[in-house]
Short mmCIF file of N, CA, C and O in Angstrom, two decimals:
data_model
loop_
_atom_site.label_atom_id
_atom_site.label_comp_id
_atom_site.label_asym_id
_atom_site.label_seq_id
_atom_site.Cartn_x
_atom_site.Cartn_y
_atom_site.Cartn_z
N MET A 30 -63.86 -123.76 111.10
CA MET A 30 -62.74 -123.01 111.63
C MET A 30 -62.75 -121.64 110.94
O MET A 30 -62.78 -121.54 109.72
N SER A 31 -62.67 -120.60 111.74
CA SER A 31 -62.70 -119.26 111.19
C SER A 31 -61.34 -118.87 110.60
O SER A 31 -60.32 -119.52 110.86
N LYS A 32 -61.36 -117.82 109.82
CA LYS A 32 -60.12 -117.34 109.20
C LYS A 32 -59.13 -116.87 110.26
O LYS A 32 -57.93 -117.10 110.14
N LEU A 33 -59.64 -116.22 111.31
CA LEU A 33 -58.76 -115.73 112.36
C LEU A 33 -58.08 -116.88 113.10
O LEU A 33 -56.90 -116.80 113.44
N THR A 34 -58.80 -117.96 113.33
CA THR A 34 -58.22 -119.13 113.97
C THR A 34 -57.14 -119.74 113.09
O THR A 34 -56.06 -120.10 113.57
N LEU A 35 -57.41 -119.84 111.81
CA LEU A 35 -56.43 -120.38 110.87
C LEU A 35 -55.18 -119.52 110.81
O LEU A 35 -54.05 -120.03 110.82
N ILE A 36 -55.36 -118.21 110.77
CA ILE A 36 -54.21 -117.30 110.75
C ILE A 36 -53.39 -117.45 112.01
O ILE A 36 -52.15 -117.48 111.96
N SER A 37 -54.04 -117.56 113.16
CA SER A 37 -53.31 -117.68 114.41
C SER A 37 -52.54 -118.99 114.49
O SER A 37 -51.41 -119.03 114.98
N ILE A 38 -53.10 -120.07 113.96
CA ILE A 38 -52.40 -121.35 113.95
C ILE A 38 -51.17 -121.28 113.05
O ILE A 38 -50.10 -121.79 113.38
N VAL A 39 -51.31 -120.60 111.91
CA VAL A 39 -50.17 -120.43 111.00
C VAL A 39 -49.08 -119.60 111.67
O VAL A 39 -47.89 -119.93 111.58
N LEU A 40 -49.46 -118.53 112.35
CA LEU A 40 -48.47 -117.69 113.04
C LEU A 40 -47.75 -118.47 114.14
O LEU A 40 -46.53 -118.35 114.29
N LEU A 41 -48.50 -119.26 114.90
CA LEU A 41 -47.87 -120.08 115.93
C LEU A 41 -46.92 -121.10 115.33
O LEU A 41 -45.82 -121.34 115.85
N GLY A 42 -47.32 -121.70 114.22
CA GLY A 42 -46.44 -122.66 113.53
C GLY A 42 -45.18 -122.01 113.01
O GLY A 42 -44.09 -122.59 113.11
N LEU A 43 -45.30 -120.81 112.45
CA LEU A 43 -44.11 -120.10 111.98
C LEU A 43 -43.18 -119.75 113.13
O LEU A 43 -41.95 -119.85 113.00
N GLY A 44 -43.75 -119.35 114.25
CA GLY A 44 -42.93 -119.05 115.42
C GLY A 44 -42.16 -120.27 115.90
O GLY A 44 -40.97 -120.19 116.21
N LEU A 45 -42.84 -121.40 115.95
CA LEU A 45 -42.16 -122.63 116.36
C LEU A 45 -41.09 -123.05 115.35
O LEU A 45 -40.02 -123.54 115.74
N ALA A 46 -41.36 -122.83 114.07
CA ALA A 46 -40.37 -123.16 113.04
C ALA A 46 -39.14 -122.27 113.16
O ALA A 46 -38.01 -122.74 112.98
N LEU A 47 -39.35 -121.00 113.48
CA LEU A 47 -38.21 -120.11 113.67
C LEU A 47 -37.38 -120.52 114.89
O LEU A 47 -36.15 -120.47 114.86
N TRP A 48 -38.05 -120.92 115.96
CA TRP A 48 -37.32 -121.40 117.14
C TRP A 48 -36.54 -122.68 116.82
O TRP A 48 -35.42 -122.85 117.28
N ALA A 49 -37.14 -123.56 116.03
CA ALA A 49 -36.45 -124.78 115.64
C ALA A 49 -35.24 -124.46 114.77
O ALA A 49 -34.18 -125.09 114.91
N GLY A 50 -35.38 -123.48 113.89
CA GLY A 50 -34.25 -123.05 113.06
C GLY A 50 -33.13 -122.46 113.90
O GLY A 50 -31.94 -122.71 113.64
N TYR A 51 -33.48 -121.70 114.91
CA TYR A 51 -32.48 -121.14 115.82
C TYR A 51 -31.75 -122.25 116.55
O TYR A 51 -30.52 -122.24 116.67
N SER A 52 -32.51 -123.22 117.02
CA SER A 52 -31.91 -124.33 117.76
C SER A 52 -31.04 -125.20 116.86
O SER A 52 -29.97 -125.65 117.27
N ALA A 53 -31.47 -125.42 115.62
CA ALA A 53 -30.72 -126.28 114.71
C ALA A 53 -29.44 -125.62 114.24
O ALA A 53 -28.42 -126.28 114.08
N GLN A 54 -29.49 -124.31 114.02
CA GLN A 54 -28.30 -123.62 113.53
C GLN A 54 -27.25 -123.46 114.63
O GLN A 54 -26.06 -123.54 114.36
N GLY A 55 -27.69 -123.22 115.84
CA GLY A 55 -26.76 -123.11 116.95
C GLY A 55 -25.94 -121.84 116.92
O GLY A 55 -26.11 -120.97 116.06
N SER A 56 -25.03 -121.74 117.88
CA SER A 56 -24.15 -120.58 117.96
C SER A 56 -22.73 -121.05 118.22
O SER A 56 -22.52 -122.15 118.71
N TYR A 57 -21.79 -120.20 117.87
CA TYR A 57 -20.39 -120.54 118.06
C TYR A 57 -19.57 -119.27 118.23
O TYR A 57 -20.03 -118.17 117.91
N VAL A 58 -18.37 -119.43 118.73
CA VAL A 58 -17.45 -118.31 118.87
C VAL A 58 -16.42 -118.44 117.76
O VAL A 58 -15.76 -119.46 117.63
N ASP A 59 -16.29 -117.38 116.95
CA ASP A 59 -15.35 -117.44 115.84
C ASP A 59 -13.92 -117.22 116.34
O ASP A 59 -13.67 -117.04 117.54
N GLU A 60 -12.97 -117.23 115.42
CA GLU A 60 -11.55 -117.14 115.80
C GLU A 60 -11.18 -115.80 116.41
O GLU A 60 -10.16 -115.68 117.09
N ASP A 61 -12.01 -114.76 116.20
CA ASP A 61 -11.74 -113.46 116.81
C ASP A 61 -12.36 -113.32 118.19
O ASP A 61 -12.24 -112.27 118.83
N GLY A 62 -13.04 -114.36 118.66
CA GLY A 62 -13.67 -114.34 119.97
C GLY A 62 -15.04 -113.69 119.98
O GLY A 62 -15.52 -113.28 121.03
N ILE A 63 -15.67 -113.59 118.83
CA ILE A 63 -16.99 -112.97 118.73
C ILE A 63 -18.05 -114.06 118.62
O ILE A 63 -17.92 -114.99 117.82
N LEU A 64 -19.09 -113.93 119.42
CA LEU A 64 -20.17 -114.90 119.39
C LEU A 64 -20.99 -114.71 118.12
O LEU A 64 -21.45 -113.62 117.81
N GLN A 65 -21.17 -115.78 117.39
CA GLN A 65 -21.98 -115.78 116.17
C GLN A 65 -23.22 -116.63 116.43
O GLN A 65 -23.11 -117.82 116.68
N GLU A 66 -24.38 -115.99 116.37
CA GLU A 66 -25.63 -116.71 116.57
C GLU A 66 -26.74 -116.05 115.76
O GLU A 66 -26.70 -114.85 115.52
N PRO A 67 -27.74 -116.83 115.34
CA PRO A 67 -28.86 -116.26 114.57
C PRO A 67 -29.92 -115.67 115.50
O PRO A 67 -31.04 -116.18 115.61
N PHE A 68 -29.58 -114.58 116.18
CA PHE A 68 -30.47 -113.99 117.17
C PHE A 68 -31.78 -113.52 116.54
O PHE A 68 -32.82 -113.53 117.20
N HIS A 69 -31.75 -113.12 115.29
CA HIS A 69 -32.97 -112.65 114.64
C HIS A 69 -34.04 -113.73 114.58
O HIS A 69 -35.23 -113.43 114.65
N LEU A 70 -33.64 -115.00 114.48
CA LEU A 70 -34.62 -116.09 114.46
C LEU A 70 -35.34 -116.20 115.80
O LEU A 70 -36.54 -116.47 115.85
N LEU A 71 -34.62 -115.99 116.86
CA LEU A 71 -35.20 -116.06 118.20
C LEU A 71 -36.19 -114.91 118.41
O LEU A 71 -37.31 -115.12 118.89
N ALA A 72 -35.80 -113.71 118.03
CA ALA A 72 -36.68 -112.55 118.21
C ALA A 72 -37.92 -112.65 117.32
O ALA A 72 -39.04 -112.37 117.78
N LEU A 73 -37.75 -113.05 116.07
CA LEU A 73 -38.90 -113.20 115.19
C LEU A 73 -39.81 -114.33 115.65
O LEU A 73 -41.04 -114.25 115.51
N GLY A 74 -39.23 -115.38 116.21
CA GLY A 74 -40.04 -116.47 116.75
C GLY A 74 -40.94 -115.98 117.86
O GLY A 74 -42.13 -116.32 117.91
N TRP A 75 -40.40 -115.18 118.78
CA TRP A 75 -41.21 -114.61 119.85
C TRP A 75 -42.31 -113.71 119.30
O TRP A 75 -43.45 -113.74 119.78
N LEU A 76 -41.97 -112.92 118.28
CA LEU A 76 -42.97 -112.03 117.69
C LEU A 76 -44.13 -112.83 117.10
O LEU A 76 -45.31 -112.51 117.35
N PHE A 77 -43.83 -113.88 116.35
CA PHE A 77 -44.89 -114.69 115.75
C PHE A 77 -45.69 -115.46 116.80
O PHE A 77 -46.91 -115.57 116.68
N ILE A 78 -45.03 -115.97 117.82
CA ILE A 78 -45.73 -116.69 118.88
C ILE A 78 -46.68 -115.76 119.64
O ILE A 78 -47.85 -116.10 119.89
N LEU A 79 -46.21 -114.58 120.00
CA LEU A 79 -47.06 -113.65 120.73
C LEU A 79 -48.22 -113.15 119.86
O LEU A 79 -49.36 -113.05 120.33
N THR A 80 -47.95 -112.84 118.60
CA THR A 80 -49.01 -112.40 117.70
C THR A 80 -50.04 -113.51 117.48
O THR A 80 -51.25 -113.25 117.47
N GLY A 81 -49.55 -114.73 117.29
CA GLY A 81 -50.47 -115.85 117.12
C GLY A 81 -51.30 -116.11 118.36
O GLY A 81 -52.49 -116.42 118.27
N GLY A 82 -50.71 -115.97 119.53
CA GLY A 82 -51.45 -116.16 120.77
C GLY A 82 -52.53 -115.11 120.97
O GLY A 82 -53.65 -115.42 121.37
N VAL A 83 -52.19 -113.87 120.66
CA VAL A 83 -53.18 -112.79 120.80
C VAL A 83 -54.32 -112.98 119.81
O VAL A 83 -55.49 -112.82 120.16
N SER A 84 -53.99 -113.34 118.58
CA SER A 84 -55.06 -113.54 117.59
C SER A 84 -55.91 -114.77 117.93
O SER A 84 -57.12 -114.79 117.68
N LEU A 85 -55.30 -115.80 118.52
CA LEU A 85 -56.07 -116.96 118.94
C LEU A 85 -57.03 -116.60 120.08
O LEU A 85 -58.18 -117.04 120.10
N MET A 86 -56.56 -115.77 120.99
CA MET A 86 -57.45 -115.31 122.07
C MET A 86 -58.58 -114.44 121.52
O MET A 86 -59.72 -114.55 121.97
N ALA A 87 -58.28 -113.61 120.52
CA ALA A 87 -59.32 -112.79 119.90
C ALA A 87 -60.36 -113.67 119.21
O ALA A 87 -61.57 -113.38 119.27
N ALA A 88 -59.90 -114.72 118.54
CA ALA A 88 -60.84 -115.64 117.89
C ALA A 88 -61.71 -116.34 118.93
O ALA A 88 -62.91 -116.55 118.70
N LEU A 89 -61.13 -116.71 120.05
CA LEU A 89 -61.89 -117.36 121.12
C LEU A 89 -62.94 -116.42 121.70
O LEU A 89 -64.09 -116.81 121.89
N VAL A 90 -62.56 -115.18 121.93
CA VAL A 90 -63.52 -114.19 122.46
C VAL A 90 -64.63 -113.94 121.46
O VAL A 90 -65.80 -113.86 121.83
N ALA A 91 -64.29 -113.84 120.18
CA ALA A 91 -65.31 -113.63 119.15
C ALA A 91 -66.27 -114.81 119.10
O ALA A 91 -67.49 -114.63 118.95
N ARG A 92 -65.75 -116.01 119.23
CA ARG A 92 -66.61 -117.21 119.23
C ARG A 92 -67.52 -117.23 120.44
O ARG A 92 -68.71 -117.56 120.33
N LEU A 93 -66.98 -116.87 121.62
CA LEU A 93 -67.80 -116.84 122.83
C LEU A 93 -68.91 -115.80 122.73
O LEU A 93 -70.05 -116.05 123.14
N ILE A 94 -68.59 -114.62 122.19
CA ILE A 94 -69.61 -113.58 122.05
C ILE A 94 -70.68 -114.04 121.05
O ILE A 94 -71.88 -113.83 121.29
N LYS A 95 -70.27 -114.66 119.97
CA LYS A 95 -71.24 -115.13 118.97
C LYS A 95 -72.17 -116.18 119.58
O LYS A 95 -73.38 -116.13 119.40
N ASN A 96 -71.61 -117.14 120.33
CA ASN A 96 -72.43 -118.17 120.96
C ASN A 96 -73.33 -117.58 122.04
O ASN A 96 -74.47 -118.04 122.23
N TRP A 97 -72.87 -116.57 122.74
CA TRP A 97 -73.67 -115.94 123.78
C TRP A 97 -74.86 -115.21 123.18
O TRP A 97 -75.96 -115.25 123.70
N ARG A 98 -74.64 -114.52 122.04
CA ARG A 98 -75.73 -113.81 121.38
C ARG A 98 -76.78 -114.75 120.80
O ARG A 98 -77.97 -114.47 120.80
N ILE A 99 -76.33 -115.89 120.30
CA ILE A 99 -77.26 -116.87 119.71
C ILE A 99 -78.12 -117.50 120.80
O ILE A 99 -79.32 -117.74 120.61
N SER A 100 -77.56 -117.74 121.97
CA SER A 100 -78.29 -118.40 123.04
C SER A 100 -79.33 -117.50 123.69
O SER A 100 -80.22 -118.00 124.39
N LYS A 101 -79.27 -116.21 123.49
CA LYS A 101 -80.23 -115.30 124.10
C LYS A 101 -81.53 -115.35 123.44
O LYS A 101 -82.14 -115.54 122.65
#
């Protein structure tokens, strides 16, 4: 497993953990009628998921190019 693949798996795991934290913490309306929610966890989760997905695709393309060059 390459370093890039490992990094992308870690990023995807962090993104899922942030989404789980958002879901576990939940949201509520306080006594002043203001919605209280951990929106930053949701946004950071998307950032880590998208970054992990892009890096995983880059690792896949790098692996395909390496295998293609070896087979020639």
